[in-house]
Amino acid sequence: MCNSTMLKQEFLKKWIKGLHIYNNLNKCITISDRKKAIKLSADVAIASTRKATTHWSKALMDDVVSRDGNNIILVQQILGGGQNAEKNNSGLITCSKRILRKSHNNIIACRKARRRVVPRCVKSSSIARKLVKNKTRMLKSLVPGGQKMDGNCLIKETLDYIVSLRVQVDVMRRLANAAERFDP
Amino acid sequence: MGSEEIGDRRNNSSFLNCPSSLMARNSISDNVARMSMCSEMNPFYSSGWDTIVSGDQTGNYLGNSCMVHENEFGNPHYQVVLENHTMGSSSHLVHFTSDSSLLVDMVQKIPSFGSGSFSEMVSQNSEDGALGALLNGKRKRKNVEEEQQKDQTGNTSELPKEEEKKNVSNKQAAKQAKSNSNGVEPSKEDYILVRAKRGQATNSHSLAERVRREKISERMRLLQELVPGCNKITGKAVMLDEIINYVQSLQQQVEFLSMKLATVNPELNVDIERLLSKDLLHPRGGNANAPGISPGLSSSHAFPGLPHGTINGFPGTASVVENGDVEIVTEIGILVSSNQELKHLSGITGFMGWPAGIWWILDVERSKFETAPMHHEDELVARGCSMRA
């Protein structure tokens, strides 16, 4: 019942923290810089609400860290507190390893299959399967960390990611509306 | 009687091939149906064939049953009878299940014949507790169907399918042992116990595949509820299309909103913030703020749409952190004021002094939080969490 509201509060909390940090750093001068800072802190905040229980959140965090070294690590540390401890979560690691192995095997199998000459058939089922494959590929590119997931996991992650995105959009929209009121 | 027996035995050898080949083509239901026909000729059945019946060889048994037919109806009739059976197998099955205990004995001796749908137990490691429970629920539902038909037999062990008839004798013992040990309680173990429906393959791979597909379809259904406007869509490709569009649109919204926030002009907020810090921090009651705040606020002209009465719970001011200003939140007031930590965070000024009376003003905003879609989302989040577990 209160889950959604609590999520939003948590997100807002962490986002504000991040914004404070950026503010103190005083690095954001241009609008694009500001925008990047806002978006980054929002992403880190929403990823940290999941506390590394999902793949997309971990992938998002890794992405943020790899993008720009120092500042982001700072932000991450302050926002995340125990985020670095997430990597010690053995359960998830084994799960992710299993998935990585599976997807790796799939990739290898696909490469082998591609080498063989496959005659083109015009069956409707194969067309449907091709469509679904293309779409899952697109979805994988959208969801952070999607490349390493198999179909089953992908849908689970998408579910969670959509919920988190909605939370993010909702809170940001309210803040934007509020800011608009004072800025006619 | 003796001459008849001899005659029968001779016929047995000659006709054994015929029924076995026919067996390969016909389903077990036909055999069962034939058995039901046999039951109508009780005297032959019970006396002469017990020894053969108790043997493990199904072929013999079937041959015997066919033979009985043959004796009764003659060759051409036999063929006709078979055809009739193929057509009306289901109806015969009903007869079968409601027949006398003789048939029950038969079934127990030759476990290869089932009373209705056929099933096989497959064990798998369950990944999701929730889904495991779901599948166990499905199993239990199927259980009920089968129980009704198995009542007479009293035998709850699982029976192999007709395609694997040839391997029956080998695998049967193992399967029965497994199923007997499992009993009717799937929930004890880690496995997802699945039953193959009638007419479905019982290969362990295909069963595992079916479980996986069911999981995926279950999750797709949840996604359908989450993505707006997807209730009527059936089909994976279209559904995936909608999901992709939705995720893309959400991501674009995030980009757009962050750009919008970046362009907020912070200067105006400084005045408001000062006003707020002066006026709001002092009084902590609800309505007491009204006289204090309104003169201060009227000078700001920042609330074109706000009626006078709402100044009481001044929704707050908003500023953006970027230039060192205080960050304030307006409609997010509900979020903020209901969470102590947030109040501390967001308040260099502002929030901490928010009166409790702010709630009635922000009722409109609050309704946005507490409408049905939100509940729905909570439910989905909860379900998603449980699925993740």
Coordinates of C-alpha atoms in Angstrom, one line a residue:
Chain A
M1 CA 0.0 0.0 0.0
C2 CA 2.6 2.5 1.1
N3 CA 5.2 0.8 -1.0
S4 CA 5.0 3.2 -3.9
T5 CA 5.0 6.3 -1.7
M6 CA 7.9 4.9 0.3
L7 CA 9.8 4.3 -2.9
K8 CA 9.2 7.8 -4.0
Q9 CA 10.4 9.2 -0.7
E10 CA 13.5 7.1 -0.8
F11 CA 14.3 8.2 -4.3
L12 CA 13.7 11.8 -3.4
K13 CA 15.9 11.5 -0.4
K14 CA 18.8 10.1 -2.3
W15 CA 18.3 12.4 -5.2
I16 CA 18.4 15.5 -2.9
K17 CA 21.6 14.2 -1.3
G18 CA 23.1 13.9 -4.7
L19 CA 22.0 17.3 -5.8
H20 CA 23.5 18.8 -2.6
I21 CA 26.8 17.1 -3.4
Y22 CA 26.8 18.5 -6.8
N23 CA 25.9 21.8 -5.5
N24 CA 28.8 21.8 -3.1
L25 CA 31.2 20.8 -5.8
N26 CA 30.2 23.8 -7.8
K27 CA 31.1 22.3 -11.0
C28 CA 27.9 22.8 -12.8
I29 CA 27.8 26.1 -14.7
T30 CA 26.2 25.5 -18.0
I31 CA 22.7 24.2 -18.4
S32 CA 23.9 21.0 -20.0
D33 CA 26.2 20.4 -17.1
R34 CA 23.4 21.0 -14.7
K35 CA 21.1 18.7 -16.7
K36 CA 23.7 16.0 -16.6
A37 CA 24.2 16.4 -12.9
I38 CA 20.5 16.2 -12.3
K39 CA 20.0 13.2 -14.4
L40 CA 23.0 11.4 -13.0
S41 CA 22.0 11.9 -9.4
A42 CA 18.5 10.8 -10.3
D43 CA 19.7 7.6 -11.9
V44 CA 22.0 6.8 -9.1
A45 CA 19.2 7.5 -6.6
I46 CA 16.7 5.3 -8.4
A47 CA 19.3 2.5 -8.8
S48 CA 20.2 2.6 -5.1
T49 CA 16.6 2.2 -4.1
R50 CA 16.8 -1.3 -5.3
K51 CA 19.9 -1.9 -3.2
A52 CA 21.5 -4.1 -5.8
T53 CA 18.8 -6.7 -5.8
T54 CA 18.3 -6.4 -9.5
H55 CA 20.6 -6.6 -12.3
W56 CA 19.6 -3.4 -14.0
S57 CA 20.4 -1.4 -10.9
K58 CA 23.8 -2.9 -10.6
A59 CA 24.5 -2.3 -14.3
L60 CA 23.3 1.3 -14.0
M61 CA 25.7 1.9 -11.1
D62 CA 28.6 0.3 -13.0
D63 CA 27.7 2.4 -16.0
V64 CA 27.8 5.6 -13.9
V65 CA 31.1 4.7 -12.3
S66 CA 32.8 3.9 -15.6
R67 CA 31.6 7.0 -17.3
D68 CA 33.5 9.6 -15.3
G69 CA 35.8 8.5 -12.6
N70 CA 36.1 10.8 -9.6
N71 CA 33.0 12.8 -9.0
I72 CA 30.8 9.9 -9.6
I73 CA 32.6 7.7 -7.2
L74 CA 32.2 10.4 -4.6
V75 CA 28.5 10.6 -5.3
Q76 CA 28.2 6.9 -5.2
Q77 CA 29.9 6.6 -2.0
I78 CA 27.8 9.2 -0.3
L79 CA 24.6 8.0 -1.8
G80 CA 25.3 4.4 -1.6
G81 CA 26.9 3.9 1.8
G82 CA 26.8 0.2 1.6
Q83 CA 26.5 0.0 -2.1
N84 CA 30.0 -1.3 -2.5
A85 CA 29.0 -4.1 -0.2
E86 CA 26.5 -5.2 -2.8
K87 CA 29.3 -7.0 -4.6
N88 CA 29.6 -9.3 -1.7
N89 CA 26.1 -10.5 -2.2
S90 CA 27.0 -14.0 -3.1
G91 CA 23.5 -15.1 -3.9
L92 CA 23.1 -12.6 -6.6
I93 CA 26.5 -13.1 -7.9
T94 CA 26.0 -16.8 -8.3
C95 CA 22.7 -16.1 -10.0
S96 CA 24.2 -13.6 -12.3
K97 CA 27.1 -16.0 -13.0
R98 CA 24.7 -18.6 -14.0
I99 CA 22.9 -16.3 -16.3
L100 CA 26.2 -15.0 -17.7
R101 CA 27.2 -18.6 -18.4
K102 CA 23.8 -19.4 -20.0
S103 CA 23.9 -16.3 -22.2
H104 CA 27.5 -16.9 -23.0
N105 CA 26.7 -20.4 -24.2
N106 CA 23.8 -19.0 -26.1
I107 CA 26.0 -16.6 -27.8
I108 CA 28.5 -19.3 -28.7
A109 CA 25.8 -21.5 -30.0
C110 CA 24.4 -18.7 -32.1
R111 CA 27.7 -18.0 -33.6
K112 CA 28.1 -21.6 -34.5
A113 CA 24.7 -21.7 -35.9
R114 CA 25.3 -18.7 -38.0
R115 CA 28.4 -20.2 -39.6
R116 CA 26.3 -23.0 -40.9
V117 CA 24.3 -22.1 -43.9
V118 CA 20.7 -21.9 -43.0
P119 CA 18.2 -22.1 -45.8
R120 CA 15.6 -19.4 -45.6
C121 CA 12.2 -20.6 -45.0
V122 CA 9.1 -18.6 -45.2
K123 CA 7.2 -20.2 -42.4
S124 CA 5.1 -17.9 -40.4
S125 CA 6.4 -19.4 -37.1
S126 CA 10.0 -18.5 -38.1
I127 CA 9.0 -15.0 -39.1
A128 CA 7.2 -14.6 -35.7
R129 CA 10.3 -15.9 -34.0
K130 CA 12.5 -13.5 -35.8
L131 CA 10.3 -10.6 -34.9
V132 CA 10.3 -11.6 -31.3
K133 CA 14.1 -11.9 -31.4
N134 CA 14.5 -8.5 -32.9
K135 CA 12.3 -7.0 -30.3
T136 CA 14.0 -8.7 -27.4
R137 CA 17.3 -7.4 -28.7
M138 CA 15.9 -3.9 -28.7
L139 CA 14.6 -4.3 -25.2
K140 CA 18.0 -5.6 -24.1
S141 CA 19.5 -2.4 -25.4
L142 CA 17.1 -0.3 -23.5
V143 CA 17.2 -1.9 -20.1
P144 CA 20.6 -1.3 -18.4
G145 CA 22.6 -4.5 -18.2
G146 CA 20.2 -6.2 -20.5
Q147 CA 22.8 -7.7 -22.8
K148 CA 23.7 -10.2 -20.2
M149 CA 20.3 -11.5 -19.5
D150 CA 18.3 -14.3 -21.0
G151 CA 14.7 -14.0 -22.0
N152 CA 13.2 -15.0 -18.7
C153 CA 15.4 -12.7 -16.6
L154 CA 15.0 -9.9 -19.0
I155 CA 11.3 -9.7 -18.5
K156 CA 11.7 -9.8 -14.8
E157 CA 14.2 -7.0 -14.9
T158 CA 12.0 -5.0 -17.3
L159 CA 9.1 -5.3 -14.9
D160 CA 11.2 -3.8 -12.1
Y161 CA 12.9 -1.2 -14.3
I162 CA 9.5 0.1 -15.5
V163 CA 8.3 0.5 -11.9
S164 CA 11.4 2.4 -10.9
L165 CA 11.3 4.6 -14.0
R166 CA 7.7 5.5 -13.2
V167 CA 8.7 6.5 -9.7
Q168 CA 11.6 8.6 -11.1
V169 CA 9.4 10.3 -13.6
D170 CA 6.7 11.0 -11.1
V171 CA 8.9 12.6 -8.6
M172 CA 10.8 14.6 -11.2
R173 CA 7.6 15.8 -12.7
R174 CA 6.3 17.1 -9.4
L175 CA 9.5 18.9 -8.7
A176 CA 9.4 20.4 -12.2
N177 CA 5.9 21.6 -11.7
A178 CA 6.8 23.1 -8.4
A179 CA 9.7 24.8 -9.9
E180 CA 7.5 26.1 -12.7
R181 CA 5.1 27.7 -10.3
F182 CA 7.8 29.9 -9.0
D183 CA 9.2 30.7 -12.4
P184 CA 6.4 32.0 -14.5
Chain B
M1 CA -14.4 -75.5 -21.9
G2 CA -11.2 -77.3 -22.7
S3 CA -11.7 -77.3 -26.4
E4 CA -12.5 -73.7 -26.3
E5 CA -9.3 -73.0 -24.4
I6 CA -7.2 -74.8 -27.0
G7 CA -8.9 -72.9 -29.7
D8 CA -8.3 -69.7 -28.0
R9 CA -4.6 -70.4 -27.5
R10 CA -4.2 -71.1 -31.1
N11 CA -5.9 -67.9 -32.0
N12 CA -3.8 -66.2 -29.5
S13 CA -0.6 -66.9 -31.3
S14 CA -2.0 -65.9 -34.7
F15 CA -3.6 -62.8 -33.6
L16 CA -1.0 -61.6 -31.3
N17 CA 0.8 -59.8 -34.0
C18 CA -2.3 -58.1 -35.3
P19 CA -3.3 -56.4 -32.1
S20 CA 0.2 -55.3 -31.3
S21 CA 0.6 -53.6 -34.5
L22 CA -2.8 -52.0 -34.1
M23 CA -1.8 -51.1 -30.7
A24 CA 1.1 -49.1 -31.9
R25 CA -1.3 -46.9 -33.9
N26 CA -4.2 -46.7 -31.5
S27 CA -4.2 -44.9 -28.3
I28 CA -4.5 -46.5 -24.9
S29 CA -8.0 -45.2 -24.7
D30 CA -8.9 -47.6 -27.4
N31 CA -7.5 -50.4 -25.4
V32 CA -9.3 -49.2 -22.4
A33 CA -12.4 -49.1 -24.4
R34 CA -11.8 -52.6 -25.6
M35 CA -11.3 -53.6 -22.0
S36 CA -14.7 -52.1 -21.2
M37 CA -16.1 -54.3 -23.9
C38 CA -14.3 -57.2 -22.4
S39 CA -15.9 -56.5 -19.1
E40 CA -19.2 -57.2 -20.6
M41 CA -18.1 -60.7 -21.2
N42 CA -17.2 -61.3 -17.7
P43 CA -17.0 -65.1 -17.6
F44 CA -14.2 -65.4 -20.2
Y45 CA -12.4 -62.6 -18.7
S46 CA -12.1 -63.6 -15.1
S47 CA -11.4 -67.2 -15.5
G48 CA -9.3 -67.9 -18.5
W49 CA -6.9 -65.0 -18.7
D50 CA -5.8 -64.4 -15.2
T51 CA -2.5 -66.0 -15.6
I52 CA -1.7 -64.1 -18.7
V53 CA -3.2 -60.9 -17.3
S54 CA -1.0 -60.9 -14.3
G55 CA 2.1 -61.0 -16.5
D56 CA 4.0 -57.9 -17.3
Q57 CA 3.8 -58.0 -21.0
T58 CA 1.2 -55.6 -22.2
G59 CA 1.3 -57.0 -25.6
N60 CA 0.0 -60.3 -24.4
Y61 CA -2.7 -58.7 -22.4
L62 CA -3.9 -56.7 -25.3
G63 CA -3.7 -59.7 -27.5
N64 CA -5.9 -61.5 -25.1
S65 CA -8.4 -58.7 -25.0
C66 CA -8.5 -58.7 -28.7
M67 CA -8.9 -62.3 -28.8
V68 CA -11.9 -62.1 -26.6
H69 CA -13.3 -59.8 -29.1
E70 CA -12.5 -62.0 -31.9
N71 CA -14.2 -65.0 -30.2
E72 CA -17.3 -63.1 -29.7
F73 CA -17.6 -61.1 -32.8
G74 CA -15.6 -62.8 -35.5
N75 CA -12.9 -61.2 -37.6
P76 CA -14.7 -58.7 -39.7
H77 CA -16.6 -57.5 -36.7
Y78 CA -13.3 -57.1 -34.9
Q79 CA -12.1 -54.6 -37.3
V80 CA -15.4 -52.7 -37.1
V81 CA -15.3 -52.8 -33.4
L82 CA -11.9 -51.3 -33.4
E83 CA -12.9 -48.5 -35.6
N84 CA -15.9 -47.8 -33.4
H85 CA -13.6 -47.7 -30.5
T86 CA -11.4 -45.1 -32.0
M87 CA -14.3 -42.9 -32.6
G88 CA -16.0 -43.2 -29.3
S89 CA -13.1 -43.7 -27.0
S90 CA -13.9 -41.0 -24.6
S91 CA -17.4 -42.3 -24.0
H92 CA -16.0 -45.7 -23.4
L93 CA -13.7 -44.3 -20.9
V94 CA -16.6 -43.1 -18.9
H95 CA -18.0 -46.5 -18.9
F96 CA -14.7 -47.8 -17.9
T97 CA -14.3 -45.6 -14.9
S98 CA -17.7 -46.5 -13.6
D99 CA -17.4 -50.2 -14.2
S100 CA -17.1 -52.9 -11.7
S101 CA -14.2 -53.8 -9.5
L102 CA -13.1 -56.3 -12.1
L103 CA -11.8 -53.6 -14.2
V104 CA -10.3 -52.0 -11.2
D105 CA -8.3 -55.2 -10.6
M106 CA -7.3 -55.2 -14.2
V107 CA -6.0 -51.7 -13.9
Q108 CA -4.0 -52.4 -10.9
K109 CA -2.4 -55.5 -12.4
I110 CA -1.5 -53.8 -15.6
P111 CA -0.6 -50.3 -14.5
S112 CA 0.0 -49.2 -18.0
F113 CA -3.6 -48.4 -18.5
G114 CA -4.8 -45.2 -17.1
S115 CA -8.3 -44.1 -16.2
G116 CA -8.3 -40.8 -17.9
S117 CA -5.6 -38.2 -18.6
F118 CA -2.1 -39.5 -18.5
S119 CA 0.7 -37.8 -16.6
E120 CA 4.3 -38.0 -15.7
M121 CA 6.2 -36.4 -12.9
V122 CA 9.2 -34.3 -13.7
S123 CA 11.4 -32.8 -11.1
Q124 CA 13.1 -29.5 -11.6
N125 CA 14.8 -27.1 -9.5
S126 CA 12.5 -24.3 -8.7
E127 CA 13.9 -20.8 -9.0
D128 CA 11.1 -18.8 -7.8
G129 CA 9.2 -19.7 -4.7
A130 CA 6.2 -17.8 -5.9
L131 CA 6.1 -19.4 -9.2
G132 CA 6.8 -22.7 -7.7
A133 CA 3.8 -22.3 -5.6
L134 CA 1.8 -21.2 -8.6
L135 CA 2.8 -24.3 -10.5
N136 CA 2.1 -26.5 -7.5
G137 CA -1.3 -24.9 -7.5
K138 CA -1.7 -25.8 -11.1
R139 CA -0.6 -29.3 -10.2
K140 CA -3.2 -29.5 -7.5
R141 CA -5.9 -28.3 -9.9
K142 CA -5.0 -31.0 -12.4
N143 CA -4.9 -33.4 -9.4
V144 CA -8.5 -32.7 -8.8
E145 CA -9.4 -33.7 -12.3
E146 CA -7.5 -36.8 -12.1
E147 CA -8.7 -37.7 -8.7
Q148 CA -12.2 -37.8 -9.9
Q149 CA -11.2 -40.4 -12.4
K150 CA -8.9 -42.2 -10.2
D151 CA -11.3 -42.6 -7.3
Q152 CA -12.2 -46.1 -8.3
T153 CA -8.8 -47.3 -8.8
G154 CA -7.5 -45.8 -5.6
N155 CA -4.2 -45.8 -7.2
T156 CA -2.6 -42.4 -7.1
S157 CA 0.6 -43.3 -8.7
E158 CA 1.5 -41.6 -12.0
L159 CA 1.1 -43.4 -15.2
P160 CA 3.3 -43.2 -18.3
K161 CA 1.9 -42.0 -21.6
E162 CA 1.0 -44.1 -24.5
E163 CA 4.0 -43.1 -26.6
E164 CA 6.3 -44.6 -24.1
K165 CA 4.4 -47.8 -23.8
K166 CA 7.3 -49.8 -25.0
N167 CA 9.5 -48.6 -22.2
V168 CA 6.8 -49.0 -19.7
S169 CA 8.1 -52.1 -18.0
N170 CA 11.6 -50.6 -17.5
K171 CA 10.7 -47.1 -16.4
Q172 CA 7.5 -47.9 -14.6
A173 CA 9.1 -49.2 -11.4
A174 CA 11.3 -46.1 -11.1
K175 CA 8.5 -43.7 -11.8
Q176 CA 6.1 -45.3 -9.5
A177 CA 8.6 -45.4 -6.8
K178 CA 9.3 -41.7 -7.2
S179 CA 5.7 -40.8 -7.4
N180 CA 4.7 -43.0 -4.5
S181 CA 7.4 -41.4 -2.4
N182 CA 6.2 -37.9 -3.4
G183 CA 2.6 -38.8 -2.7
V184 CA 0.2 -36.0 -3.3
E185 CA 2.3 -33.4 -1.6
P186 CA 4.5 -31.5 -3.9
S187 CA 5.2 -28.7 -1.6
K188 CA 7.7 -30.6 0.5
E189 CA 10.5 -30.6 -2.0
D190 CA 12.4 -28.1 -4.0
Y191 CA 11.1 -29.4 -7.2
I192 CA 8.4 -28.0 -9.4
L193 CA 6.2 -31.0 -10.1
V194 CA 4.5 -30.7 -13.4
R195 CA 1.9 -32.8 -15.0
A196 CA 1.6 -33.2 -18.6
K197 CA -1.8 -32.8 -19.9
R198 CA -3.5 -35.2 -22.1
G199 CA -2.1 -35.1 -25.6
Q200 CA 1.2 -33.4 -24.6
A201 CA 4.7 -34.7 -24.8
T202 CA 6.2 -36.0 -21.7
N203 CA 9.8 -35.7 -22.5
S204 CA 11.5 -34.1 -19.6
H205 CA 13.0 -31.5 -21.9
S206 CA 9.7 -30.5 -23.3
L207 CA 8.2 -30.4 -19.8
A208 CA 11.0 -28.1 -18.6
E209 CA 10.4 -26.0 -21.6
R210 CA 6.7 -25.8 -20.9
V211 CA 7.5 -24.7 -17.3
R212 CA 9.8 -22.0 -18.6
R213 CA 7.2 -20.8 -21.1
E214 CA 4.6 -20.6 -18.4
K215 CA 6.9 -18.5 -16.3
I216 CA 7.5 -16.2 -19.1
S217 CA 3.9 -15.9 -20.0
E218 CA 3.0 -15.2 -16.3
R219 CA 5.5 -12.4 -16.3
M220 CA 4.3 -11.1 -19.6
R221 CA 0.8 -10.9 -18.1
L222 CA 2.2 -8.8 -15.2
L223 CA 3.8 -6.5 -17.7
Q224 CA 0.6 -6.2 -19.5
E225 CA -1.0 -4.8 -16.5
L226 CA 1.9 -2.4 -15.9
V227 CA 2.1 -1.0 -19.4
P228 CA -1.0 1.1 -20.0
G229 CA -3.3 0.1 -22.8
C230 CA -2.1 -3.4 -23.2
N231 CA -5.0 -5.3 -21.9
K232 CA -6.3 -6.5 -25.2
I233 CA -3.0 -7.4 -26.7
T234 CA -2.3 -11.0 -27.2
G235 CA 0.9 -12.0 -28.7
K236 CA 4.5 -11.7 -27.7
A237 CA 5.7 -9.5 -30.5
V238 CA 3.1 -6.8 -30.2
M239 CA 3.4 -6.9 -26.4
L240 CA 7.2 -6.5 -26.6
D241 CA 6.6 -3.6 -29.0
E242 CA 4.5 -1.8 -26.5
I243 CA 6.9 -2.5 -23.7
I244 CA 9.8 -1.1 -25.7
N245 CA 7.8 2.0 -26.6
Y246 CA 6.8 2.5 -23.0
V247 CA 10.3 2.2 -21.7
Q248 CA 11.6 4.5 -24.3
S249 CA 9.0 7.1 -23.5
L250 CA 9.7 6.9 -19.8
Q251 CA 13.4 7.4 -20.4
Q252 CA 12.7 10.3 -22.7
Q253 CA 10.6 11.8 -20.0
V254 CA 13.4 11.6 -17.5
E255 CA 15.7 13.3 -20.0
F256 CA 13.2 16.1 -20.6
L257 CA 12.4 16.6 -17.0
S258 CA 16.0 16.8 -16.0
M259 CA 16.5 19.4 -18.7
K260 CA 13.6 21.3 -17.5
L261 CA 14.9 21.3 -13.9
A262 CA 18.2 22.4 -15.1
T263 CA 16.7 25.5 -16.7
V264 CA 14.8 26.6 -13.6
N265 CA 15.7 30.1 -12.7
P266 CA 17.0 30.0 -9.2
E267 CA 17.0 33.7 -8.5
L268 CA 13.4 34.1 -7.7
N269 CA 13.6 31.4 -5.2
V270 CA 16.0 33.2 -3.0
D271 CA 13.4 35.8 -2.0
I272 CA 10.9 33.2 -1.4
E273 CA 13.2 31.2 0.6
R274 CA 14.0 34.2 2.8
L275 CA 10.4 34.8 3.2
L276 CA 9.8 31.3 4.1
S277 CA 12.6 31.0 6.6
K278 CA 11.3 34.1 8.3
D279 CA 7.7 33.3 8.4
L280 CA 7.4 29.6 8.4
L281 CA 9.9 28.6 10.9
H282 CA 8.2 30.4 13.8
P283 CA 4.7 29.2 14.0
R284 CA 4.2 25.5 14.0
G285 CA 0.4 25.4 14.2
G286 CA -1.8 25.1 11.2
N287 CA -3.9 28.1 10.8
A288 CA -1.8 30.4 12.8
N289 CA 0.4 30.9 9.8
A290 CA -2.2 32.5 7.7
P291 CA -1.9 36.1 8.9
G292 CA 1.9 35.8 9.1
I293 CA 2.5 34.4 5.7
S294 CA 0.0 36.0 3.5
P295 CA 1.4 39.6 3.5
G296 CA 4.8 38.2 2.8
L297 CA 3.6 36.1 0.1
S298 CA 1.4 38.5 -1.7
S299 CA 4.4 40.4 -2.5
S300 CA 6.0 37.5 -4.3
H301 CA 3.3 37.0 -6.9
A302 CA 4.4 33.6 -7.3
F303 CA 1.1 31.8 -6.9
P304 CA -1.2 33.0 -9.5
G305 CA -3.6 30.1 -9.1
L306 CA -3.7 29.8 -5.4
P307 CA -6.8 30.9 -3.6
H308 CA -6.3 33.0 -0.6
G309 CA -7.3 30.4 1.8
T310 CA -4.6 28.1 0.8
I311 CA -1.9 30.4 1.9
N312 CA -2.4 28.9 5.2
G313 CA -0.6 25.8 4.3
F314 CA 1.7 27.5 1.9
P315 CA 2.8 24.7 -0.2
G316 CA 6.3 25.7 0.1
T317 CA 8.8 27.1 -2.2
A318 CA 10.9 25.4 -4.7
S319 CA 14.4 26.2 -5.5
V320 CA 17.0 24.3 -7.2
V321 CA 20.2 23.4 -5.5
E322 CA 22.5 24.2 -8.4
N323 CA 23.5 27.6 -7.2
G324 CA 23.8 27.0 -3.6
D325 CA 20.2 27.8 -2.9
V326 CA 18.0 26.0 -0.7
E327 CA 16.0 23.3 -2.2
I328 CA 12.4 23.4 -1.6
V329 CA 9.7 21.2 -2.9
T330 CA 6.1 22.1 -3.5
E331 CA 3.7 19.4 -4.4
I332 CA 6.2 16.9 -3.1
G333 CA 5.3 18.4 0.2
I334 CA 3.3 15.3 1.1
L335 CA 6.3 13.1 0.5
V336 CA 8.5 15.4 2.4
S337 CA 6.4 16.2 5.4
S338 CA 5.5 12.6 6.1
N339 CA 9.1 11.6 6.3
Q340 CA 11.2 13.0 9.0
E341 CA 14.5 12.4 7.3
L342 CA 13.4 14.1 4.2
K343 CA 12.4 17.1 6.3
H344 CA 15.8 17.3 7.7
L345 CA 17.4 16.8 4.3
S346 CA 15.4 19.3 2.4
G347 CA 15.4 21.8 5.0
I348 CA 18.2 24.2 5.3
T349 CA 15.1 26.1 5.7
G350 CA 11.6 25.6 4.8
F351 CA 10.4 22.2 5.5
M352 CA 11.1 21.8 9.1
G353 CA 8.7 24.5 9.9
W354 CA 5.9 23.2 7.8
P355 CA 2.7 23.2 9.6
A356 CA 0.6 20.1 9.9
G357 CA -2.2 21.9 8.2
I358 CA -0.5 21.8 5.0
W359 CA -2.2 18.5 4.3
W360 CA -5.6 19.8 3.6
I361 CA -4.3 22.1 1.0
L362 CA -2.3 19.5 -0.7
D363 CA -5.3 17.2 -0.8
V364 CA -5.4 17.6 -4.5
E365 CA -1.9 16.5 -4.7
R366 CA -2.3 13.8 -2.2
S367 CA -5.1 12.3 -4.3
K368 CA -2.5 11.9 -7.0
F369 CA -0.6 9.7 -4.6
E370 CA -3.5 7.7 -3.4
T371 CA -5.6 7.0 -6.4
A372 CA -6.3 3.5 -7.7
P373 CA -3.5 3.4 -10.1
M374 CA -1.1 3.8 -7.3
H375 CA -2.5 0.9 -5.4
H376 CA -2.3 -1.1 -8.5
E377 CA 1.3 -0.1 -8.9
D378 CA 2.0 -1.1 -5.3
E379 CA 0.5 -4.4 -6.0
L380 CA 2.6 -4.9 -9.0
V381 CA 5.6 -3.8 -7.2
A382 CA 4.9 -6.2 -4.5
R383 CA 4.3 -8.9 -6.9
G384 CA 7.4 -8.0 -8.7
C385 CA 9.3 -8.2 -5.5
S386 CA 7.9 -11.6 -4.6
M387 CA 8.8 -12.8 -8.0
R388 CA 12.3 -11.6 -7.6
A389 CA 12.5 -13.4 -4.3

